[in-house]
Amino acid sequence: MSKARIAVLVSGGGTNLEALLNAQEAGKIPHGEIVVVLASNPGAYALERAKNHGVPGFAVPRKGSTQEEFEAGLTEKLSEYRADMIVLAGFLSILSEDFVRRWPDRILNVHPSLIPAFCGKGYYGLKVHEEALRRGVKVTGATVHFVNEIPDGGEILLQKAVEILPGDTPEILQRRVMEQAEWLLLPQAAELTAQRLTEKGNAL
């Protein structure tokens, strides 16, 4: 069976990447294979995680580059490794509409809240959980969305709720959301997308 070739884009520690790699090794992404990891931050520990699992990893620095230069660097590596789809796993750099259009229905992104709650400009990382606690909501969670900017295209949301408990700090809540939602949803979404691509022949 021809597998969809998955590129994972990261910026930091790579806990979501680790969940994807572990899921792949457990046979939970049978239609896909992670072939390359690209980090927008050269110091991202995610690159070490990739190395530990035998997956090629490269830094494509955002800092000091124009948007065009940055995306050209990403595209070069994505082409070199013949990626069929992209998973944004803690990737903090904004991608242009032009870049996204070149990957219709092939980009997945995870957000640590139940979209549309606590999303948009300024809501990333620990800030999402800080705001959830500040607002006093009882339930939060995570969302994986399949990005499709093509006209008339749709956006698919895969969500899982996580309970907020008394005494939660942003750090404790962040960990629970990762363990109970993000690390489960992301491999599921990757497999769904990989399966669809393999069934249609992978070609862009």
mmCIF file with all atom_site columns, C-alpha atoms in Angstrom:
data_model
loop_
_atom_site.group_PDB
_atom_site.id
_atom_site.type_symbol
_atom_site.label_atom_id
_atom_site.label_alt_id
_atom_site.label_comp_id
_atom_site.label_asym_id
_atom_site.label_entity_id
_atom_site.label_seq_id
_atom_site.pdbx_PDB_ins_code
_atom_site.Cartn_x
_atom_site.Cartn_y
_atom_site.Cartn_z
_atom_site.occupancy
_atom_site.B_iso_or_equiv
_atom_site.pdbx_formal_charge
_atom_site.auth_seq_id
_atom_site.auth_comp_id
_atom_site.auth_asym_id
_atom_site.auth_atom_id
_atom_site.pdbx_PDB_model_num
ATOM 1   C CA . MET A 1 1   ? 0.000   0.000  0.000  1.00 0.00 ? 1   MET A CA 1
ATOM 2   C CA . SER A 1 2   ? 1.280   3.442  -0.924 1.00 0.00 ? 2   SER A CA 1
ATOM 3   C CA . LYS A 1 3   ? 1.348   5.627  2.174  1.00 0.00 ? 3   LYS A CA 1
ATOM 4   C CA . ALA A 1 4   ? 0.758   9.370  2.318  1.00 0.00 ? 4   ALA A CA 1
ATOM 5   C CA . ARG A 1 5   ? 4.027   11.125 3.097  1.00 0.00 ? 5   ARG A CA 1
ATOM 6   C CA . ILE A 1 6   ? 3.583   13.379 6.134  1.00 0.00 ? 6   ILE A CA 1
ATOM 7   C CA . ALA A 1 7   ? 5.624   16.479 6.984  1.00 0.00 ? 7   ALA A CA 1
ATOM 8   C CA . VAL A 1 8   ? 5.285   17.805 10.528 1.00 0.00 ? 8   VAL A CA 1
ATOM 9   C CA . LEU A 1 9   ? 5.959   21.506 11.142 1.00 0.00 ? 9   LEU A CA 1
ATOM 10  C CA . VAL A 1 10  ? 6.950   22.539 14.665 1.00 0.00 ? 10  VAL A CA 1
ATOM 11  C CA . SER A 1 11  ? 8.310   25.478 16.642 1.00 0.00 ? 11  SER A CA 1
ATOM 12  C CA . GLY A 1 12  ? 9.044   24.255 20.158 1.00 0.00 ? 12  GLY A CA 1
ATOM 13  C CA . GLY A 1 13  ? 9.303   21.203 22.372 1.00 0.00 ? 13  GLY A CA 1
ATOM 14  C CA . GLY A 1 14  ? 7.454   18.835 20.092 1.00 0.00 ? 14  GLY A CA 1
ATOM 15  C CA . THR A 1 15  ? 5.099   17.046 22.492 1.00 0.00 ? 15  THR A CA 1
ATOM 16  C CA . ASN A 1 16  ? 2.463   16.774 19.750 1.00 0.00 ? 16  ASN A CA 1
ATOM 17  C CA . LEU A 1 17  ? 5.135   15.511 17.381 1.00 0.00 ? 17  LEU A CA 1
ATOM 18  C CA . GLU A 1 18  ? 6.049   12.861 19.956 1.00 0.00 ? 18  GLU A CA 1
ATOM 19  C CA . ALA A 1 19  ? 2.395   11.803 20.123 1.00 0.00 ? 19  ALA A CA 1
ATOM 20  C CA . LEU A 1 20  ? 2.299   11.470 16.339 1.00 0.00 ? 20  LEU A CA 1
ATOM 21  C CA . LEU A 1 21  ? 5.516   9.469  16.217 1.00 0.00 ? 21  LEU A CA 1
ATOM 22  C CA . ASN A 1 22  ? 4.351   7.173  19.011 1.00 0.00 ? 22  ASN A CA 1
ATOM 23  C CA . ALA A 1 23  ? 0.999   6.676  17.281 1.00 0.00 ? 23  ALA A CA 1
ATOM 24  C CA . GLN A 1 24  ? 2.755   5.840  14.025 1.00 0.00 ? 24  GLN A CA 1
ATOM 25  C CA . GLU A 1 25  ? 4.989   3.292  15.750 1.00 0.00 ? 25  GLU A CA 1
ATOM 26  C CA . ALA A 1 26  ? 1.910   1.764  17.400 1.00 0.00 ? 26  ALA A CA 1
ATOM 27  C CA . GLY A 1 27  ? 0.305   1.275  13.992 1.00 0.00 ? 27  GLY A CA 1
ATOM 28  C CA . LYS A 1 28  ? -2.342  3.952  14.474 1.00 0.00 ? 28  LYS A CA 1
ATOM 29  C CA . ILE A 1 29  ? -1.487  5.839  11.259 1.00 0.00 ? 29  ILE A CA 1
ATOM 30  C CA . PRO A 1 30  ? -1.410  2.904  8.822  1.00 0.00 ? 30  PRO A CA 1
ATOM 31  C CA . HIS A 1 31  ? -2.094  5.036  5.746  1.00 0.00 ? 31  HIS A CA 1
ATOM 32  C CA . GLY A 1 32  ? 0.626   7.596  6.481  1.00 0.00 ? 32  GLY A CA 1
ATOM 33  C CA . GLU A 1 33  ? 4.324   7.905  7.215  1.00 0.00 ? 33  GLU A CA 1
ATOM 34  C CA . ILE A 1 34  ? 6.102   10.838 8.844  1.00 0.00 ? 34  ILE A CA 1
ATOM 35  C CA . VAL A 1 35  ? 8.997   11.513 6.476  1.00 0.00 ? 35  VAL A CA 1
ATOM 36  C CA . VAL A 1 36  ? 10.343  14.873 7.661  1.00 0.00 ? 36  VAL A CA 1
ATOM 37  C CA . VAL A 1 37  ? 10.083  17.374 10.533 1.00 0.00 ? 37  VAL A CA 1
ATOM 38  C CA . LEU A 1 38  ? 10.654  21.082 9.870  1.00 0.00 ? 38  LEU A CA 1
ATOM 39  C CA . ALA A 1 39  ? 11.192  23.576 12.709 1.00 0.00 ? 39  ALA A CA 1
ATOM 40  C CA . SER A 1 40  ? 10.782  27.337 12.445 1.00 0.00 ? 40  SER A CA 1
ATOM 41  C CA . ASN A 1 41  ? 13.087  27.664 15.455 1.00 0.00 ? 41  ASN A CA 1
ATOM 42  C CA . PRO A 1 42  ? 16.596  26.155 15.170 1.00 0.00 ? 42  PRO A CA 1
ATOM 43  C CA . GLY A 1 43  ? 16.625  25.471 18.924 1.00 0.00 ? 43  GLY A CA 1
ATOM 44  C CA . ALA A 1 44  ? 13.360  23.527 18.927 1.00 0.00 ? 44  ALA A CA 1
ATOM 45  C CA . TYR A 1 45  ? 13.665  20.341 20.991 1.00 0.00 ? 45  TYR A CA 1
ATOM 46  C CA . ALA A 1 46  ? 11.255  18.780 18.521 1.00 0.00 ? 46  ALA A CA 1
ATOM 47  C CA . LEU A 1 47  ? 14.220  18.248 16.201 1.00 0.00 ? 47  LEU A CA 1
ATOM 48  C CA . GLU A 1 48  ? 15.836  16.067 18.846 1.00 0.00 ? 48  GLU A CA 1
ATOM 49  C CA . ARG A 1 49  ? 12.611  14.088 19.181 1.00 0.00 ? 49  ARG A CA 1
ATOM 50  C CA . ALA A 1 50  ? 12.581  13.517 15.429 1.00 0.00 ? 50  ALA A CA 1
ATOM 51  C CA . LYS A 1 51  ? 16.194  12.322 15.550 1.00 0.00 ? 51  LYS A CA 1
ATOM 52  C CA . ASN A 1 52  ? 15.386  9.937  18.407 1.00 0.00 ? 52  ASN A CA 1
ATOM 53  C CA . HIS A 1 53  ? 12.727  8.307  16.222 1.00 0.00 ? 53  HIS A CA 1
ATOM 54  C CA . GLY A 1 54  ? 14.909  8.146  13.131 1.00 0.00 ? 54  GLY A CA 1
ATOM 55  C CA . VAL A 1 55  ? 13.019  10.842 11.226 1.00 0.00 ? 55  VAL A CA 1
ATOM 56  C CA . PRO A 1 56  ? 14.954  13.547 9.322  1.00 0.00 ? 56  PRO A CA 1
ATOM 57  C CA . GLY A 1 57  ? 14.561  16.972 10.923 1.00 0.00 ? 57  GLY A CA 1
ATOM 58  C CA . PHE A 1 58  ? 15.639  20.392 9.704  1.00 0.00 ? 58  PHE A CA 1
ATOM 59  C CA . ALA A 1 59  ? 15.486  23.971 10.900 1.00 0.00 ? 59  ALA A CA 1
ATOM 60  C CA . VAL A 1 60  ? 13.916  26.460 8.511  1.00 0.00 ? 60  VAL A CA 1
ATOM 61  C CA . PRO A 1 61  ? 14.350  29.646 10.585 1.00 0.00 ? 61  PRO A CA 1
ATOM 62  C CA . ARG A 1 62  ? 11.562  32.195 10.532 1.00 0.00 ? 62  ARG A CA 1
ATOM 63  C CA . LYS A 1 63  ? 13.559  34.839 12.359 1.00 0.00 ? 63  LYS A CA 1
ATOM 64  C CA . GLY A 1 64  ? 15.590  36.999 10.007 1.00 0.00 ? 64  GLY A CA 1
ATOM 65  C CA . SER A 1 65  ? 13.716  35.847 6.910  1.00 0.00 ? 65  SER A CA 1
ATOM 66  C CA . THR A 1 66  ? 10.981  37.466 4.891  1.00 0.00 ? 66  THR A CA 1
ATOM 67  C CA . GLN A 1 67  ? 7.702   35.568 4.563  1.00 0.00 ? 67  GLN A CA 1
ATOM 68  C CA . GLU A 1 68  ? 8.649   34.687 0.997  1.00 0.00 ? 68  GLU A CA 1
ATOM 69  C CA . GLU A 1 69  ? 12.105  33.415 1.981  1.00 0.00 ? 69  GLU A CA 1
ATOM 70  C CA . PHE A 1 70  ? 10.708  31.414 4.876  1.00 0.00 ? 70  PHE A CA 1
ATOM 71  C CA . GLU A 1 71  ? 8.026   29.737 2.797  1.00 0.00 ? 71  GLU A CA 1
ATOM 72  C CA . ALA A 1 72  ? 10.480  29.097 -0.026 1.00 0.00 ? 72  ALA A CA 1
ATOM 73  C CA . GLY A 1 73  ? 12.685  27.254 2.484  1.00 0.00 ? 73  GLY A CA 1
ATOM 74  C CA . LEU A 1 74  ? 9.735   25.192 3.670  1.00 0.00 ? 74  LEU A CA 1
ATOM 75  C CA . THR A 1 75  ? 8.680   24.420 0.113  1.00 0.00 ? 75  THR A CA 1
ATOM 76  C CA . GLU A 1 76  ? 12.180  23.301 -0.817 1.00 0.00 ? 76  GLU A CA 1
ATOM 77  C CA . LYS A 1 77  ? 12.256  20.714 1.986  1.00 0.00 ? 77  LYS A CA 1
ATOM 78  C CA . LEU A 1 78  ? 8.654   19.646 1.417  1.00 0.00 ? 78  LEU A CA 1
ATOM 79  C CA . SER A 1 79  ? 9.483   19.023 -2.238 1.00 0.00 ? 79  SER A CA 1
ATOM 80  C CA . GLU A 1 80  ? 12.737  17.241 -1.412 1.00 0.00 ? 80  GLU A CA 1
ATOM 81  C CA . TYR A 1 81  ? 10.887  14.797 0.835  1.00 0.00 ? 81  TYR A CA 1
ATOM 82  C CA . ARG A 1 82  ? 7.903   14.576 -1.531 1.00 0.00 ? 82  ARG A CA 1
ATOM 83  C CA . ALA A 1 83  ? 5.417   15.439 1.212  1.00 0.00 ? 83  ALA A CA 1
ATOM 84  C CA . ASP A 1 84  ? 1.758   14.761 0.478  1.00 0.00 ? 84  ASP A CA 1
ATOM 85  C CA . MET A 1 85  ? 0.355   16.479 3.577  1.00 0.00 ? 85  MET A CA 1
ATOM 86  C CA . ILE A 1 86  ? 1.385   18.792 6.392  1.00 0.00 ? 86  ILE A CA 1
ATOM 87  C CA . VAL A 1 87  ? 0.618   18.589 10.099 1.00 0.00 ? 87  VAL A CA 1
ATOM 88  C CA . LEU A 1 88  ? 1.108   21.811 12.061 1.00 0.00 ? 88  LEU A CA 1
ATOM 89  C CA . ALA A 1 89  ? 2.017   20.549 15.538 1.00 0.00 ? 89  ALA A CA 1
ATOM 90  C CA . GLY A 1 90  ? 2.764   23.521 17.762 1.00 0.00 ? 90  GLY A CA 1
ATOM 91  C CA . PHE A 1 91  ? 3.828   25.571 14.748 1.00 0.00 ? 91  PHE A CA 1
ATOM 92  C CA . LEU A 1 92  ? 3.714   29.239 15.731 1.00 0.00 ? 92  LEU A CA 1
ATOM 93  C CA . SER A 1 93  ? 4.503   30.887 12.404 1.00 0.00 ? 93  SER A CA 1
ATOM 94  C CA . ILE A 1 94  ? 1.715   32.222 10.206 1.00 0.00 ? 94  ILE A CA 1
ATOM 95  C CA . LEU A 1 95  ? 1.556   30.782 6.704  1.00 0.00 ? 95  LEU A CA 1
ATOM 96  C CA . SER A 1 96  ? 0.418   32.945 3.810  1.00 0.00 ? 96  SER A CA 1
ATOM 97  C CA . GLU A 1 97  ? -2.812  32.337 1.940  1.00 0.00 ? 97  GLU A CA 1
ATOM 98  C CA . ASP A 1 98  ? -0.759  31.605 -1.164 1.00 0.00 ? 98  ASP A CA 1
ATOM 99  C CA . PHE A 1 99  ? 1.154   28.845 0.630  1.00 0.00 ? 99  PHE A CA 1
ATOM 100 C CA . VAL A 1 100 ? -2.005  27.304 2.054  1.00 0.00 ? 100 VAL A CA 1
ATOM 101 C CA . ARG A 1 101 ? -3.706  27.322 -1.350 1.00 0.00 ? 101 ARG A CA 1
ATOM 102 C CA . ARG A 1 102 ? -0.967  25.073 -2.684 1.00 0.00 ? 102 ARG A CA 1
ATOM 103 C CA . TRP A 1 103 ? -1.974  22.400 -0.136 1.00 0.00 ? 103 TRP A CA 1
ATOM 104 C CA . PRO A 1 104 ? -5.762  22.089 -0.504 1.00 0.00 ? 104 PRO A CA 1
ATOM 105 C CA . ASP A 1 105 ? -7.259  19.811 2.165  1.00 0.00 ? 105 ASP A CA 1
ATOM 106 C CA . ARG A 1 106 ? -3.739  18.699 3.085  1.00 0.00 ? 106 ARG A CA 1
ATOM 107 C CA . ILE A 1 107 ? -2.897  20.878 6.106  1.00 0.00 ? 107 ILE A CA 1
ATOM 108 C CA . LEU A 1 108 ? -3.952  19.933 9.640  1.00 0.00 ? 108 LEU A CA 1
ATOM 109 C CA . ASN A 1 109 ? -3.613  22.243 12.611 1.00 0.00 ? 109 ASN A CA 1
ATOM 110 C CA . VAL A 1 110 ? -4.263  21.643 16.307 1.00 0.00 ? 110 VAL A CA 1
ATOM 111 C CA . HIS A 1 111 ? -5.534  24.340 18.671 1.00 0.00 ? 111 HIS A CA 1
ATOM 112 C CA . PRO A 1 112 ? -5.819  23.887 22.467 1.00 0.00 ? 112 PRO A CA 1
ATOM 113 C CA . SER A 1 113 ? -9.447  24.957 22.835 1.00 0.00 ? 113 SER A CA 1
ATOM 114 C CA . LEU A 1 114 ? -12.899 24.093 21.556 1.00 0.00 ? 114 LEU A CA 1
ATOM 115 C CA . ILE A 1 115 ? -13.050 26.423 18.564 1.00 0.00 ? 115 ILE A CA 1
ATOM 116 C CA . PRO A 1 116 ? -14.633 28.997 18.319 1.00 0.00 ? 116 PRO A CA 1
ATOM 117 C CA . ALA A 1 117 ? -13.773 29.550 21.998 1.00 0.00 ? 117 ALA A CA 1
ATOM 118 C CA . PHE A 1 118 ? -10.398 31.128 22.813 1.00 0.00 ? 118 PHE A CA 1
ATOM 119 C CA . CYS A 1 119 ? -9.012  31.274 19.307 1.00 0.00 ? 119 CYS A CA 1
ATOM 120 C CA . GLY A 1 120 ? -7.739  33.971 16.988 1.00 0.00 ? 120 GLY A CA 1
ATOM 121 C CA . LYS A 1 121 ? -4.997  36.540 17.347 1.00 0.00 ? 121 LYS A CA 1
ATOM 122 C CA . GLY A 1 122 ? -3.030  36.238 20.576 1.00 0.00 ? 122 GLY A CA 1
ATOM 123 C CA . TYR A 1 123 ? -4.512  32.903 21.589 1.00 0.00 ? 123 TYR A CA 1
ATOM 124 C CA . TYR A 1 124 ? -1.730  30.329 21.543 1.00 0.00 ? 124 TYR A CA 1
ATOM 125 C CA . GLY A 1 125 ? 0.085   28.050 23.951 1.00 0.00 ? 125 GLY A CA 1
ATOM 126 C CA . LEU A 1 126 ? -0.418  28.722 27.633 1.00 0.00 ? 126 LEU A CA 1
ATOM 127 C CA . LYS A 1 127 ? -2.387  31.915 26.921 1.00 0.00 ? 127 LYS A CA 1
ATOM 128 C CA . VAL A 1 128 ? -5.383  29.860 25.821 1.00 0.00 ? 128 VAL A CA 1
ATOM 129 C CA . HIS A 1 129 ? -5.529  28.013 29.135 1.00 0.00 ? 129 HIS A CA 1
ATOM 130 C CA . GLU A 1 130 ? -4.952  31.190 31.147 1.00 0.00 ? 130 GLU A CA 1
ATOM 131 C CA . GLU A 1 131 ? -7.975  32.749 29.459 1.00 0.00 ? 131 GLU A CA 1
ATOM 132 C CA . ALA A 1 132 ? -10.147 29.672 29.970 1.00 0.00 ? 132 ALA A CA 1
ATOM 133 C CA . LEU A 1 133 ? -9.417  29.803 33.704 1.00 0.00 ? 133 LEU A CA 1
ATOM 134 C CA . ARG A 1 134 ? -9.913  33.565 33.846 1.00 0.00 ? 134 ARG A CA 1
ATOM 135 C CA . ARG A 1 135 ? -13.325 33.235 32.230 1.00 0.00 ? 135 ARG A CA 1
ATOM 136 C CA . GLY A 1 136 ? -14.337 30.493 34.633 1.00 0.00 ? 136 GLY A CA 1
ATOM 137 C CA . VAL A 1 137 ? -15.558 28.008 32.052 1.00 0.00 ? 137 VAL A CA 1
ATOM 138 C CA . LYS A 1 138 ? -16.129 24.430 33.186 1.00 0.00 ? 138 LYS A CA 1
ATOM 139 C CA . VAL A 1 139 ? -15.094 22.658 29.996 1.00 0.00 ? 139 VAL A CA 1
ATOM 140 C CA . THR A 1 140 ? -12.318 23.260 27.505 1.00 0.00 ? 140 THR A CA 1
ATOM 141 C CA . GLY A 1 141 ? -10.605 20.907 25.064 1.00 0.00 ? 141 GLY A CA 1
ATOM 142 C CA . ALA A 1 142 ? -8.797  20.820 21.755 1.00 0.00 ? 142 ALA A CA 1
ATOM 143 C CA . THR A 1 143 ? -9.640  21.106 18.083 1.00 0.00 ? 143 THR A CA 1
ATOM 144 C CA . VAL A 1 144 ? -7.896  19.776 15.012 1.00 0.00 ? 144 VAL A CA 1
ATOM 145 C CA . HIS A 1 145 ? -8.937  21.617 11.905 1.00 0.00 ? 145 HIS A CA 1
ATOM 146 C CA . PHE A 1 146 ? -8.280  20.696 8.328  1.00 0.00 ? 146 PHE A CA 1
ATOM 147 C CA . VAL A 1 147 ? -7.303  23.876 6.512  1.00 0.00 ? 147 VAL A CA 1
ATOM 148 C CA . ASN A 1 148 ? -8.854  24.496 3.110  1.00 0.00 ? 148 ASN A CA 1
ATOM 149 C CA . GLU A 1 149 ? -8.722  28.019 1.691  1.00 0.00 ? 149 GLU A CA 1
ATOM 150 C CA . ILE A 1 150 ? -9.960  27.061 -1.765 1.00 0.00 ? 150 ILE A CA 1
ATOM 151 C CA . PRO A 1 151 ? -13.197 28.906 -2.721 1.00 0.00 ? 151 PRO A CA 1
ATOM 152 C CA . ASP A 1 152 ? -16.263 26.855 -1.782 1.00 0.00 ? 152 ASP A CA 1
ATOM 153 C CA . GLY A 1 153 ? -14.024 24.601 0.292  1.00 0.00 ? 153 GLY A CA 1
ATOM 154 C CA . GLY A 1 154 ? -14.927 23.624 3.818  1.00 0.00 ? 154 GLY A CA 1
ATOM 155 C CA . GLU A 1 155 ? -13.207 23.277 7.151  1.00 0.00 ? 155 GLU A CA 1
ATOM 156 C CA . ILE A 1 156 ? -13.510 20.062 9.102  1.00 0.00 ? 156 ILE A CA 1
ATOM 157 C CA . LEU A 1 157 ? -13.291 20.274 12.890 1.00 0.00 ? 157 LEU A CA 1
ATOM 158 C CA . LEU A 1 158 ? -12.395 17.295 15.060 1.00 0.00 ? 158 LEU A CA 1
ATOM 159 C CA . GLN A 1 159 ? -12.921 18.165 18.725 1.00 0.00 ? 159 GLN A CA 1
ATOM 160 C CA . LYS A 1 160 ? -12.683 16.601 22.167 1.00 0.00 ? 160 LYS A CA 1
ATOM 161 C CA . ALA A 1 161 ? -13.828 18.169 25.426 1.00 0.00 ? 161 ALA A CA 1
ATOM 162 C CA . VAL A 1 162 ? -11.755 18.199 28.621 1.00 0.00 ? 162 VAL A CA 1
ATOM 163 C CA . GLU A 1 163 ? -13.093 19.046 32.066 1.00 0.00 ? 163 GLU A CA 1
ATOM 164 C CA . ILE A 1 164 ? -11.601 21.928 34.040 1.00 0.00 ? 164 ILE A CA 1
ATOM 165 C CA . LEU A 1 165 ? -11.038 20.896 37.661 1.00 0.00 ? 165 LEU A CA 1
ATOM 166 C CA . PRO A 1 166 ? -10.812 22.876 40.906 1.00 0.00 ? 166 PRO A CA 1
ATOM 167 C CA . GLY A 1 167 ? -7.259  23.956 41.613 1.00 0.00 ? 167 GLY A CA 1
ATOM 168 C CA . ASP A 1 168 ? -6.194  23.883 37.979 1.00 0.00 ? 168 ASP A CA 1
ATOM 169 C CA . THR A 1 169 ? -3.326  26.136 36.988 1.00 0.00 ? 169 THR A CA 1
ATOM 170 C CA . PRO A 1 170 ? -2.700  27.000 33.327 1.00 0.00 ? 170 PRO A CA 1
ATOM 171 C CA . GLU A 1 171 ? 0.175   24.508 33.294 1.00 0.00 ? 171 GLU A CA 1
ATOM 172 C CA . ILE A 1 172 ? -1.870  21.670 34.815 1.00 0.00 ? 172 ILE A CA 1
ATOM 173 C CA . LEU A 1 173 ? -4.763  22.370 32.455 1.00 0.00 ? 173 LEU A CA 1
ATOM 174 C CA . GLN A 1 174 ? -2.443  22.524 29.452 1.00 0.00 ? 174 GLN A CA 1
ATOM 175 C CA . ARG A 1 175 ? -1.054  19.095 30.272 1.00 0.00 ? 175 ARG A CA 1
ATOM 176 C CA . ARG A 1 176 ? -4.513  17.581 30.715 1.00 0.00 ? 176 ARG A CA 1
ATOM 177 C CA . VAL A 1 177 ? -5.729  19.015 27.405 1.00 0.00 ? 177 VAL A CA 1
ATOM 178 C CA . MET A 1 178 ? -2.689  17.578 25.656 1.00 0.00 ? 178 MET A CA 1
ATOM 179 C CA . GLU A 1 179 ? -3.025  14.136 27.244 1.00 0.00 ? 179 GLU A CA 1
ATOM 180 C CA . GLN A 1 180 ? -6.804  13.813 26.943 1.00 0.00 ? 180 GLN A CA 1
ATOM 181 C CA . ALA A 1 181 ? -7.393  15.614 23.648 1.00 0.00 ? 181 ALA A CA 1
ATOM 182 C CA . GLU A 1 182 ? -4.502  16.839 21.499 1.00 0.00 ? 182 GLU A CA 1
ATOM 183 C CA . TRP A 1 183 ? -2.449  13.645 21.600 1.00 0.00 ? 183 TRP A CA 1
ATOM 184 C CA . LEU A 1 184 ? -5.516  11.593 20.653 1.00 0.00 ? 184 LEU A CA 1
ATOM 185 C CA . LEU A 1 185 ? -7.054  13.858 18.036 1.00 0.00 ? 185 LEU A CA 1
ATOM 186 C CA . LEU A 1 186 ? -3.942  14.696 16.044 1.00 0.00 ? 186 LEU A CA 1
ATOM 187 C CA . PRO A 1 187 ? -3.048  11.095 15.096 1.00 0.00 ? 187 PRO A CA 1
ATOM 188 C CA . GLN A 1 188 ? -6.727  10.403 14.331 1.00 0.00 ? 188 GLN A CA 1
ATOM 189 C CA . ALA A 1 189 ? -6.912  13.401 12.005 1.00 0.00 ? 189 ALA A CA 1
ATOM 190 C CA . ALA A 1 190 ? -3.598  12.517 10.389 1.00 0.00 ? 190 ALA A CA 1
ATOM 191 C CA . GLU A 1 191 ? -4.833  9.002  9.667  1.00 0.00 ? 191 GLU A CA 1
ATOM 192 C CA . LEU A 1 192 ? -8.174  10.234 8.274  1.00 0.00 ? 192 LEU A CA 1
ATOM 193 C CA . THR A 1 193 ? -6.384  12.614 5.925  1.00 0.00 ? 193 THR A CA 1
ATOM 194 C CA . ALA A 1 194 ? -3.735  10.074 4.931  1.00 0.00 ? 194 ALA A CA 1
ATOM 195 C CA . GLN A 1 195 ? -6.397  7.478  4.192  1.00 0.00 ? 195 GLN A CA 1
ATOM 196 C CA . ARG A 1 196 ? -8.328  9.908  1.995  1.00 0.00 ? 196 ARG A CA 1
ATOM 197 C CA . LEU A 1 197 ? -5.186  10.864 0.108  1.00 0.00 ? 197 LEU A CA 1
ATOM 198 C CA . THR A 1 198 ? -4.069  7.291  -0.494 1.00 0.00 ? 198 THR A CA 1
ATOM 199 C CA . GLU A 1 199 ? -7.524  6.409  -1.775 1.00 0.00 ? 199 GLU A CA 1
ATOM 200 C CA . LYS A 1 200 ? -7.357  9.247  -4.317 1.00 0.00 ? 200 LYS A CA 1
ATOM 201 C CA . GLY A 1 201 ? -3.751  8.576  -5.264 1.00 0.00 ? 201 GLY A CA 1
ATOM 202 C CA . ASN A 1 202 ? -1.901  11.204 -3.170 1.00 0.00 ? 202 ASN A CA 1
ATOM 203 C CA . ALA A 1 203 ? -1.278  13.549 -6.121 1.00 0.00 ? 203 ALA A CA 1
ATOM 204 C CA . LEU A 1 204 ? -1.610  17.286 -5.610 1.00 0.00 ? 204 LEU A CA 1
#
